[in-house]
XYZ file of C-alpha atoms in Angstrom:
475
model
C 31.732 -82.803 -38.648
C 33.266 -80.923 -41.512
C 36.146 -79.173 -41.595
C 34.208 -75.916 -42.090
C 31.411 -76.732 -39.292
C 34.075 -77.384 -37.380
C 35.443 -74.067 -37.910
C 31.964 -72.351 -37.312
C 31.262 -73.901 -33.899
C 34.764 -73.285 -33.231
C 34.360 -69.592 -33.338
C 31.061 -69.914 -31.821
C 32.735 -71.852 -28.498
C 35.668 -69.293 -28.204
C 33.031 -66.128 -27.795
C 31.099 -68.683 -25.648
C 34.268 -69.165 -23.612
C 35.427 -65.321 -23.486
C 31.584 -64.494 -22.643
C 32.000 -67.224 -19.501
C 34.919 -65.298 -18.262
C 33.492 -61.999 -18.761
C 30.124 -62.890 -16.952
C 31.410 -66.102 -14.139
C 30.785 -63.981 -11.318
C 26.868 -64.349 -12.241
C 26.977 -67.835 -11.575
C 27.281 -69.664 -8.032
C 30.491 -70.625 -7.338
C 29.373 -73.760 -5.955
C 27.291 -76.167 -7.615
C 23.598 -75.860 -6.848
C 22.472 -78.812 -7.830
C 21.065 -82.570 -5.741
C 23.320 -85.790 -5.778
C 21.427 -87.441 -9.543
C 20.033 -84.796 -10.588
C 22.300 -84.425 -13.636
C 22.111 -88.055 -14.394
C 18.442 -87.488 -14.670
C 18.756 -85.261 -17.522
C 20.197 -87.451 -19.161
C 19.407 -90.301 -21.706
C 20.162 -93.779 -20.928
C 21.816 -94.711 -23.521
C 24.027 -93.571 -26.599
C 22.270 -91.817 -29.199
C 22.121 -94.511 -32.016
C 22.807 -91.428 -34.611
C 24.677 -88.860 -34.650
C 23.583 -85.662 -33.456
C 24.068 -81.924 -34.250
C 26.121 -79.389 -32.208
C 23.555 -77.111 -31.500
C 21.361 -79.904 -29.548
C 24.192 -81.011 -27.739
C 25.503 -77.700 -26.980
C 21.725 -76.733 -26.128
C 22.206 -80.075 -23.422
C 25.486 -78.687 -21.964
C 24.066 -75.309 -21.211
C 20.837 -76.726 -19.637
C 22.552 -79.833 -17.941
C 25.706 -79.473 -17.702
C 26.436 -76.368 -16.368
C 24.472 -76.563 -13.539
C 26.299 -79.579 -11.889
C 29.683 -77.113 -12.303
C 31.728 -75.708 -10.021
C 33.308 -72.610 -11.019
C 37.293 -72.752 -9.895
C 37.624 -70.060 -12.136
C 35.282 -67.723 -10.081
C 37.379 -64.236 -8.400
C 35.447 -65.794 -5.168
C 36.709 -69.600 -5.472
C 38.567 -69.723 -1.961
C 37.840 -73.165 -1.012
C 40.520 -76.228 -1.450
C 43.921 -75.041 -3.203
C 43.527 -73.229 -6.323
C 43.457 -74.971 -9.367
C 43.768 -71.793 -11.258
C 43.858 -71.035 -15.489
C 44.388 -68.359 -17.617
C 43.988 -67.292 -20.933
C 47.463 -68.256 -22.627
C 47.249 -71.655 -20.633
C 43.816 -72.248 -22.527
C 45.583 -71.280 -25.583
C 48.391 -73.393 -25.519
C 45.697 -76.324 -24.408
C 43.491 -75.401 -27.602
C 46.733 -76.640 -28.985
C 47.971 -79.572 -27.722
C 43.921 -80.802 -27.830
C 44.430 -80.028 -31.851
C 47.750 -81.339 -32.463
C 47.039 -84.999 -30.873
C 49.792 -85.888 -30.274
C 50.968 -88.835 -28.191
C 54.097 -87.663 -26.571
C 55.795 -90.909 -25.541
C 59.071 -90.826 -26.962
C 61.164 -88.025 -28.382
C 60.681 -89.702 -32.298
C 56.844 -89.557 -31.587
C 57.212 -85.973 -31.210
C 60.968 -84.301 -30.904
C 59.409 -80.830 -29.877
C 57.315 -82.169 -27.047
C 60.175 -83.801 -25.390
C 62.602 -80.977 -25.645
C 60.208 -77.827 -24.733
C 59.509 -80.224 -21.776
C 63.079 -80.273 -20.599
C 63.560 -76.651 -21.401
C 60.427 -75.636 -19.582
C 60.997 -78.096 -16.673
C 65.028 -75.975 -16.616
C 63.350 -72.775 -16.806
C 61.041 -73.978 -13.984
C 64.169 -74.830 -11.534
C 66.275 -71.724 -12.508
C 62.721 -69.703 -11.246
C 62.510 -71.498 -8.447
C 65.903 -71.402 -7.212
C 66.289 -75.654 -6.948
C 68.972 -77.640 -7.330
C 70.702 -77.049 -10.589
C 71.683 -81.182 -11.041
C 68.299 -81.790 -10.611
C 66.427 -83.415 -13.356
C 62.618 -82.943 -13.986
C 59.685 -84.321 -15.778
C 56.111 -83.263 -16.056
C 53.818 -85.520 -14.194
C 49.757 -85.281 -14.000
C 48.931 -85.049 -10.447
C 51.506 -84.644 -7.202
C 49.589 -87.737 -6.272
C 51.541 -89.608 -9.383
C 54.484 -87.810 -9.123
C 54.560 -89.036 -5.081
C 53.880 -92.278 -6.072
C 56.841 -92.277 -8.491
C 59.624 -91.189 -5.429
C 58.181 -93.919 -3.741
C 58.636 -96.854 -6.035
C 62.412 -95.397 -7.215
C 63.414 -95.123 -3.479
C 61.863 -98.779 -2.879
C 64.052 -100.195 -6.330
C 66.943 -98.119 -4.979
C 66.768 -99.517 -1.658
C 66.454 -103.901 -3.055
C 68.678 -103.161 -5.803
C 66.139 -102.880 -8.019
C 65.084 -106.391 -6.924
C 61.010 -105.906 -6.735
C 60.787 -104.930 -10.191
C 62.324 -108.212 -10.884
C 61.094 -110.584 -8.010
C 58.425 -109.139 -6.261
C 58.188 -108.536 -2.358
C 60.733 -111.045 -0.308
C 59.825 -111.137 3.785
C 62.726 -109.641 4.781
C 61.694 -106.411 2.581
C 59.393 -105.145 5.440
C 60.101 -101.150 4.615
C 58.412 -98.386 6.372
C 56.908 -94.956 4.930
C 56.621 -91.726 7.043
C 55.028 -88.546 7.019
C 52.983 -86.379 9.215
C 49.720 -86.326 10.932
C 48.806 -83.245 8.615
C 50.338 -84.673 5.634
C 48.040 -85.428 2.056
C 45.781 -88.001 2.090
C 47.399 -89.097 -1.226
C 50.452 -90.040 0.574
C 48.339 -93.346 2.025
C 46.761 -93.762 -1.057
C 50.221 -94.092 -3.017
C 51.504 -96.706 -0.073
C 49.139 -99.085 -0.344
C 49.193 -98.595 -4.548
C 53.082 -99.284 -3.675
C 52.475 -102.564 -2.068
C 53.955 -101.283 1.398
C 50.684 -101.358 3.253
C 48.694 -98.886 4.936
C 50.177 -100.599 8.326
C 53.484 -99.583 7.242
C 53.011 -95.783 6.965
C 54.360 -94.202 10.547
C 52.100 -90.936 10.354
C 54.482 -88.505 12.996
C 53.037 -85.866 15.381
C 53.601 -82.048 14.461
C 54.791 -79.546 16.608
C 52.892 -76.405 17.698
C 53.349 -75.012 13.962
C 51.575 -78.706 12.544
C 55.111 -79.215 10.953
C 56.543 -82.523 11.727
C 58.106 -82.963 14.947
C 61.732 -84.085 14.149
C 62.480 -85.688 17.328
C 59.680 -88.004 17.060
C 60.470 -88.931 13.461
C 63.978 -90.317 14.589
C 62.554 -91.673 17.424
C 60.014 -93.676 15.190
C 62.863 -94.604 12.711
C 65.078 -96.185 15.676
C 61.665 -97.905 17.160
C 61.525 -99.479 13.643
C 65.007 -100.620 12.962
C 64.904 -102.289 16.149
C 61.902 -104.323 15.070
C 63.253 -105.486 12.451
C 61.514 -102.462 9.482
C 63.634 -101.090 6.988
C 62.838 -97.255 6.987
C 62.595 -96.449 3.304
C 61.328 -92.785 2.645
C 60.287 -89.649 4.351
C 57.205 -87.663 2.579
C 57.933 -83.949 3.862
C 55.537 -81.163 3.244
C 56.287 -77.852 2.227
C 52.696 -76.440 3.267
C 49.955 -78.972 4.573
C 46.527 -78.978 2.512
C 45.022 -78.411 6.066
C 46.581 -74.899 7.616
C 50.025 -74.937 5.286
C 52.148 -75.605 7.607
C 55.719 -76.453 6.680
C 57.919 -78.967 7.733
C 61.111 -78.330 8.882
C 63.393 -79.273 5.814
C 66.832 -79.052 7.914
C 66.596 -81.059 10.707
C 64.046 -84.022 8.570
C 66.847 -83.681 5.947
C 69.858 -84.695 8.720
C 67.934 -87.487 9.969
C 67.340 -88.653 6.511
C 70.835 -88.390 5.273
C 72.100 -90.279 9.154
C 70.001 -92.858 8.139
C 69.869 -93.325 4.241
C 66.761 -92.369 3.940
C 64.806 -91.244 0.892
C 63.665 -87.594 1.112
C 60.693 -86.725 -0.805
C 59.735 -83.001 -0.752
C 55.361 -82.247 -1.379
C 55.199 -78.463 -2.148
C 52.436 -78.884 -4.888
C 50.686 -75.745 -3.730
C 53.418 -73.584 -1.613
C 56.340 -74.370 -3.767
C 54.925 -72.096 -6.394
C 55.540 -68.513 -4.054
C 59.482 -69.543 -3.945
C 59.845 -67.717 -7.311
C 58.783 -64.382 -5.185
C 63.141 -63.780 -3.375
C 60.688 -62.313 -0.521
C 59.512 -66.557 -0.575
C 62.843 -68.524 -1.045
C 62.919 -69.478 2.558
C 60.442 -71.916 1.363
C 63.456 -73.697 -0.212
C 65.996 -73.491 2.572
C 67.558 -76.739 2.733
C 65.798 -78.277 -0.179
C 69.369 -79.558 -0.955
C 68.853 -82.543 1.445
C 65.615 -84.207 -0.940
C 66.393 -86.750 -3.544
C 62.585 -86.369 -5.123
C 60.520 -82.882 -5.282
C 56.700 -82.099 -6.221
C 55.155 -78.662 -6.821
C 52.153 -78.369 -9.002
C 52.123 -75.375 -11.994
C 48.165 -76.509 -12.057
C 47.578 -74.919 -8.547
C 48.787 -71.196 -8.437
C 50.754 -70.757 -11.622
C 48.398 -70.177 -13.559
C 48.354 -73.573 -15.678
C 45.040 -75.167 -16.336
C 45.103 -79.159 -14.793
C 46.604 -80.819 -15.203
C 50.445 -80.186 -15.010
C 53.044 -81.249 -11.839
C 56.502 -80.203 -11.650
C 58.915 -83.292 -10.474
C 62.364 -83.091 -10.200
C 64.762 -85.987 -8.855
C 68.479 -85.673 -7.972
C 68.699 -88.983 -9.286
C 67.529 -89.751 -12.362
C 69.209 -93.039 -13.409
C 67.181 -94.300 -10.504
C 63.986 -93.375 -11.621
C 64.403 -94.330 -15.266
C 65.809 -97.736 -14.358
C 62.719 -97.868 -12.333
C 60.341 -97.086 -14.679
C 61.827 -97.846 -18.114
C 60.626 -100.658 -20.690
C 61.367 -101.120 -23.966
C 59.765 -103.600 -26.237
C 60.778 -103.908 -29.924
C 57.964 -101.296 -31.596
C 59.574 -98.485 -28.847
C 63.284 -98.804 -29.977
C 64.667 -95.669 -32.140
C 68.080 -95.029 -32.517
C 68.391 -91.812 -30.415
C 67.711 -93.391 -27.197
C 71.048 -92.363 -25.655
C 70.990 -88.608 -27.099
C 67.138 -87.413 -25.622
C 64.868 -87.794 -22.688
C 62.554 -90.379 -23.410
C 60.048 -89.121 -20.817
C 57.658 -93.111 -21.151
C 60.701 -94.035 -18.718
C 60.457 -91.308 -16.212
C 57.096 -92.058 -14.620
C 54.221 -94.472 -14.735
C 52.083 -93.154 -18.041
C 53.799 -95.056 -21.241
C 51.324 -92.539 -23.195
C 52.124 -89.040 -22.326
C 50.031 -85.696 -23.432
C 51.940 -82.816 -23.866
C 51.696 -80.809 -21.081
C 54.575 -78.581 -21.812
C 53.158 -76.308 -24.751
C 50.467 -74.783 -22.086
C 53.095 -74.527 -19.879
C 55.681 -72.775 -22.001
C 52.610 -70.531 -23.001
C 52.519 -69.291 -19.195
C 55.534 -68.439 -18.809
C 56.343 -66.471 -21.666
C 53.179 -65.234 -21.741
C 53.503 -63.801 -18.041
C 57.071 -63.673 -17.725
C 58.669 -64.074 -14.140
C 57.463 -60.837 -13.230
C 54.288 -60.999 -14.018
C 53.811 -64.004 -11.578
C 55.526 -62.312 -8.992
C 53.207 -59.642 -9.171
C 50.263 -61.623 -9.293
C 51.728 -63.524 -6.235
C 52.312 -60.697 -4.188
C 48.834 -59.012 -4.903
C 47.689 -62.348 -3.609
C 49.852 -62.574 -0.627
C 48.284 -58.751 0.305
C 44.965 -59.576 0.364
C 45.507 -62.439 2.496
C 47.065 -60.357 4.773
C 44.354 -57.879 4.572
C 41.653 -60.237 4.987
C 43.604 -61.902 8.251
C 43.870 -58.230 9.544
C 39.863 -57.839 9.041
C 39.711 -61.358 11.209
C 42.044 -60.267 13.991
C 40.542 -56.712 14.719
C 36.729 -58.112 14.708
C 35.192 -59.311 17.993
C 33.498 -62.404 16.301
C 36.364 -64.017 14.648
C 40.043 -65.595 15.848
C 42.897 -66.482 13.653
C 43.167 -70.405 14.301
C 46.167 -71.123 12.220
C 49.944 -68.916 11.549
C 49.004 -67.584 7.888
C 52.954 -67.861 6.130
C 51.383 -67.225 2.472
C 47.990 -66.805 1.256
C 46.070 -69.498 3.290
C 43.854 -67.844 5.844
C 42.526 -70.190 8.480
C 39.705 -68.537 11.060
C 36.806 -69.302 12.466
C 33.725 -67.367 14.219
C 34.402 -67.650 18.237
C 32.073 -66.300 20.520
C 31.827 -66.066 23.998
C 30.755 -68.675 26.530
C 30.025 -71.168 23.796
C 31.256 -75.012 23.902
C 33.720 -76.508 21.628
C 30.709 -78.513 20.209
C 28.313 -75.591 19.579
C 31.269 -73.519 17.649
C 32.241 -76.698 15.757
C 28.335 -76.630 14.677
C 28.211 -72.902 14.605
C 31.132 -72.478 12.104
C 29.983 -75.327 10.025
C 26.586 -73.957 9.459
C 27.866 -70.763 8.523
C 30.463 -72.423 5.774
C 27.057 -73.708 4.556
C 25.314 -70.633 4.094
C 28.040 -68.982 2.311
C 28.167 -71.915 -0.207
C 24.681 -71.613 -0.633
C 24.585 -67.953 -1.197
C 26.342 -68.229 -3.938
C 28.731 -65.515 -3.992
C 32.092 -66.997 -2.647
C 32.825 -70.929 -1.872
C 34.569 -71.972 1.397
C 36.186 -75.189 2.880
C 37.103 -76.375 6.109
C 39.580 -78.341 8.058
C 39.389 -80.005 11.604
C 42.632 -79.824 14.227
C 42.657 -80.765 17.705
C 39.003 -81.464 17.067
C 38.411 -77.788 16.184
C 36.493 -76.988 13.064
C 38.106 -74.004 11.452
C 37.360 -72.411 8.135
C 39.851 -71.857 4.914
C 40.346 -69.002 2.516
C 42.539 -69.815 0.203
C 43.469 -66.431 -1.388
C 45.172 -67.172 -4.400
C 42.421 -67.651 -7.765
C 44.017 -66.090 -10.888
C 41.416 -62.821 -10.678
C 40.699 -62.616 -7.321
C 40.699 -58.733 -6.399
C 40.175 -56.674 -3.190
C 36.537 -56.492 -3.893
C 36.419 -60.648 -3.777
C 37.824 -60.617 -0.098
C 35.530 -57.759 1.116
C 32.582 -59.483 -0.106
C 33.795 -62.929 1.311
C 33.893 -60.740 4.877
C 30.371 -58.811 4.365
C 28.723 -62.669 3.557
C 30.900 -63.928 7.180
C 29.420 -61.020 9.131
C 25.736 -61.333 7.270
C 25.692 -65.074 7.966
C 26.336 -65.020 11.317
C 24.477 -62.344 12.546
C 21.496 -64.288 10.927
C 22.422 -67.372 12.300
C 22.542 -65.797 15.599
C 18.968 -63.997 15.428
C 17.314 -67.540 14.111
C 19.107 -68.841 17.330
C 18.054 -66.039 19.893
C-alpha cells in the first residue's frame, strides 16, 4: 500500500470508527455468534497474493464483526470494564504509527521519560507513596507476577536467578479464597507450585480474615515453609470486596513478609478524596497494581505498578548483553530491566493523552456519575419484591440476584442463571455472574466510559421482563 492509499483508507477507517461509536448501541453487546462459526468464514490458508482493502475490509464487516463483543457498549456491565475513549484511541493511532520499540531510553528518550512522568503524575492522583517508583506493565497478571519473582530474589539473595531452586527454598504464597485467578496462574509460572499457594478464608465482608492468615503463616514456619509474599486485594473480581490493608500489613511487616497490593480495578476511584480510604494503609506494601485499562479510560492494554523498592526489581529483572549497553545507563530508567518484556510498546503516549485530555476533574466526574448510578440501580434492587442485594456495594459493583419465595437454593441458582442468559441474548445489556457460598448471584458492573441513566433503567426493565417471562413459561 501506497503512501496515498494509505491515506485514503485511513480517512475512510476513522469515519468508520466515529460511525461505530455513534451507532454501538445497535449492535448486541454480546457476541451472537456459535463456537467455529467465524473460522468457517474463513479461508484455510494465506492468500498467495496480495489483496485489496476493500475485500478485506468487506471480510471484517461480514466476519468479523459478528464474533465481537462490544466493551465499548453504554450497556457493557459484565466482567470489569475495560473501558476507551477517544483521546486514548488517539494517542494509540500514534504509538501504532510511530513503531517504536521502547526498550531502552536511547531507543526512544521520549518514551522512557513521559513514562516516568506519567507513572509520577499517576501516584500524585492517587495519593501513593511518594518514594514509590513505577513502571507501566501490560496486564496486573504480569505486573503480579513481577512482585512475586523480586520478593522470591529478595528473599535467596538473589540466589535463584543464579542457581535455580535449592530444597531448603520451600517458600509459600498467600492470598484469599476470593482473590484473582491470576494469582495461581503467576505461582506456578514462578516455580513455587500450585501446592504452595495458602488460599485464606474471608470474613463476612469476603476480605481476608487476618487471624487466619497469621495463623497459616505460623502453621508454615513450623513445617519447615518459608512464607514469602502476601497477594492482598483492594476489591475482589467476584463482589469487590477489600482486604483489610492494616492488620495484613502488621502481620507482614512481624514477619518479613512481602506485601503485594491488587487494586487493578478499585484502585482507580482513590483519585475521587470521597475514595482515598481505599488507600488507607497502603504504606505497609512493597509492590502495587491498579490497571488505567479498566476504568480510566485507557484502551488495553496499560497497568500501573509501583514498587517501594526498585533496586530489587531491576536487579531482578535486568540483563545486559553487549548490543544493549549505551552510555546513559546510570542517568535514565531503562524500563527492559523493570519487568519481564525486553521489548516494550509505548504505552505512555495514550496514557498521557487521558490525562490531559480529561484532566483530574474530569475523571472525578465521570467516577462519581458512575458511583450514582450504581447506587441508584442498588436502590431499584432493594425496594423491589423480586430482587435482594447479595453483596455490600462500596463502589460501582452491584451484586443481586432474583429471590423469590419458597424456592430452593438449587432452583434460584438455575432461576438466576437462566435469566443472565436471556439478557445476553436479548441483546441490549451483557451480564456476568459469580458463585459464593454456593449462591449464584449476578454482577453489574457500573462503570463503561458512556454508560448513562438510561443504560441502568433499561438493564432493570430487561431484569423485570425476563423474569416475569421466565415465570409464565414455568407456571
Amino acid at each position: 500500500m501506497e503512501n496515498n492509499s494509505f491515506r485514503k483508507y485511513a480517512h475512510e477507517l476513522v469515519d468508520w470508527i466515529a460511525d461505530y461509536y455513534e451507532n454501538i448501541e445497535q449492535y448486541p453487546v454480546k457476541s451472537r455468534v456459535e463456537p467455529g462459526w467465524v473460522k468457517q468464514h474463513l479461508p484455510d490458508r494465506s492468500p498467495e497474493n496480495g489483496e485489496q482493502f476493500e475485500a478485506i475490509f468487506k471480510d471484517f464487516v461480514s466476519y468479523i464483526l459478528p464474533g465481537i463483543t462490544h466493551w465499548q457498549n453504554p450497556s457493557f456491565f459484565a466482567y470489569f470494564n475495560a473501558n476507551s475513549s477517544f483521546p486514548s484511541l488517539l494517542g494509540e493511532f500514534l504509538t501504532a504509527a510511530l513503531g517504536a520499540q521502547c526498550m531502552i531510553w536511547d531507543t526512544s528518550p521520549a518514551a522512557a521519560e513521559l513514562e516516568e512522568k506519567v507513572m509520577d503524575w499517576l501516584k500524585e492522583m492517587l495519593k501513593l507513596p511518594n518514594e514509590w517508583h513505577g513502571v507501566i506493565q501490560d496486564t496486573a497478571s504480569t505486573a503480579t507476577l513481577c512482585a512475586l519473582i523480586t520478593a522470591r530474589e529478595k528473599k535467596s539473595g538473589f540466589g535463584i536467578n543464579e542457581k535455580g531452586y535449592s530444597s531448603d527454598q520451600r517458600f509459600t504464597i498467600y492470598c484469599s479464597t476470593e482473590a484473582h485467578s491470576s494469582i495461581e496462574k503467576d505461582v506456578k509460572i514462578a516455580g513455587f507450585g500450585r501446592e504452595n499457594l495458602r488460599k485464606i478464608p474471608v470474613d463476612d465482608n469476603w476480605g481476608m480474615d487476618p487471624g487466619a492468615l497469621e495463623q497459616q503463616i505460623k502453621s508454615d514456619i513450623q513445617n519447615g515453609f518459608r512464607p514469602l509474599c502476601v497477594v492482598a486485594a483492594l476489591g475482589t473480581t467476584g463482589v469487590l470486596a477489600f482486604d483489610p490493608m492494616k492488620e495484613i500489613g502488621e502481620i507482614c511487616k512481624k514477619h518479613d513478609i512481602w506485601l503485594h497490593v491488587d487494586a487493578a480495578y478499585a484502585g482507580s476511584a482513590a483519585v475521587l478524596p470521597e475514595c482515598k480510604w481505599i488507600h488507607d494503609h497502603i504504606e505497609f506494601a512493597d509492590s502495587y497494581v491498579f490497571n488505567p485499562h479498566k476504568w480510566m479510560f485507557v484502551n488495553f492494554d496499560c497497568s500501573a505498578y509501583f514498587v517501594k523498592d526498585k533496586e530489587a526489581l531491576i536487579r531482578t529483572f535486568e540483563i545486559l548483553p553487549e548490543y544493549l549497553k549505551t552510555k546513559h545507563e546510570s542517568r535514565v530508567n531503562n524500563y527492559r530491566d523493570w519487568g519481564i518484556q525486553l521489548g516494550r510498546r509505548f504505552r505512555a503516549l495514550k496514557l498521557w493523552f487521558v490525562l490531559r485530555s480529561f484532566g483530574v476533574e474530569g475523571i472525578q466526574r465521570k467516577y462519581r456519575l458512575h458511583l450514582e448510578l450504581a447506587k441508584y440501580f442498588e436502590e431499584r434492587i432493594s425496594n423491589s419484591e423480586n430482587f435482594v442485594i447479595t453483596a455490600p456495594n462500596k463502589l460501582n459493583l452491584v451484586c443481586f440476584r432474583a429471590n423469590l419465595p419458597d424456592r430452593s437454593l438449587d432452583e434460584l441458582n438455575q432461576l438466576n442463571h437462566q435469566l443472565m442468559d436471556q439478557i445476553n441474548s436479548d441483546g441490549r445489556a451483557y451480564l456476568t455472574h459469580t458463585k459464593l457460598n454456593g449462591v449464584f448471584m449476578l454482577r453489574a458492573s457500573i462503570g463503561q466510559t458512556n454508560v448513562e441513566k438510561k443504560h441502568v433503567d433499561q438493564l432493570w426493565h430487561l431484569l423485570n421482563h425476563y423474569l416475569k417471562e421466565i415465570l409464565n413459561q414455568k407456571a
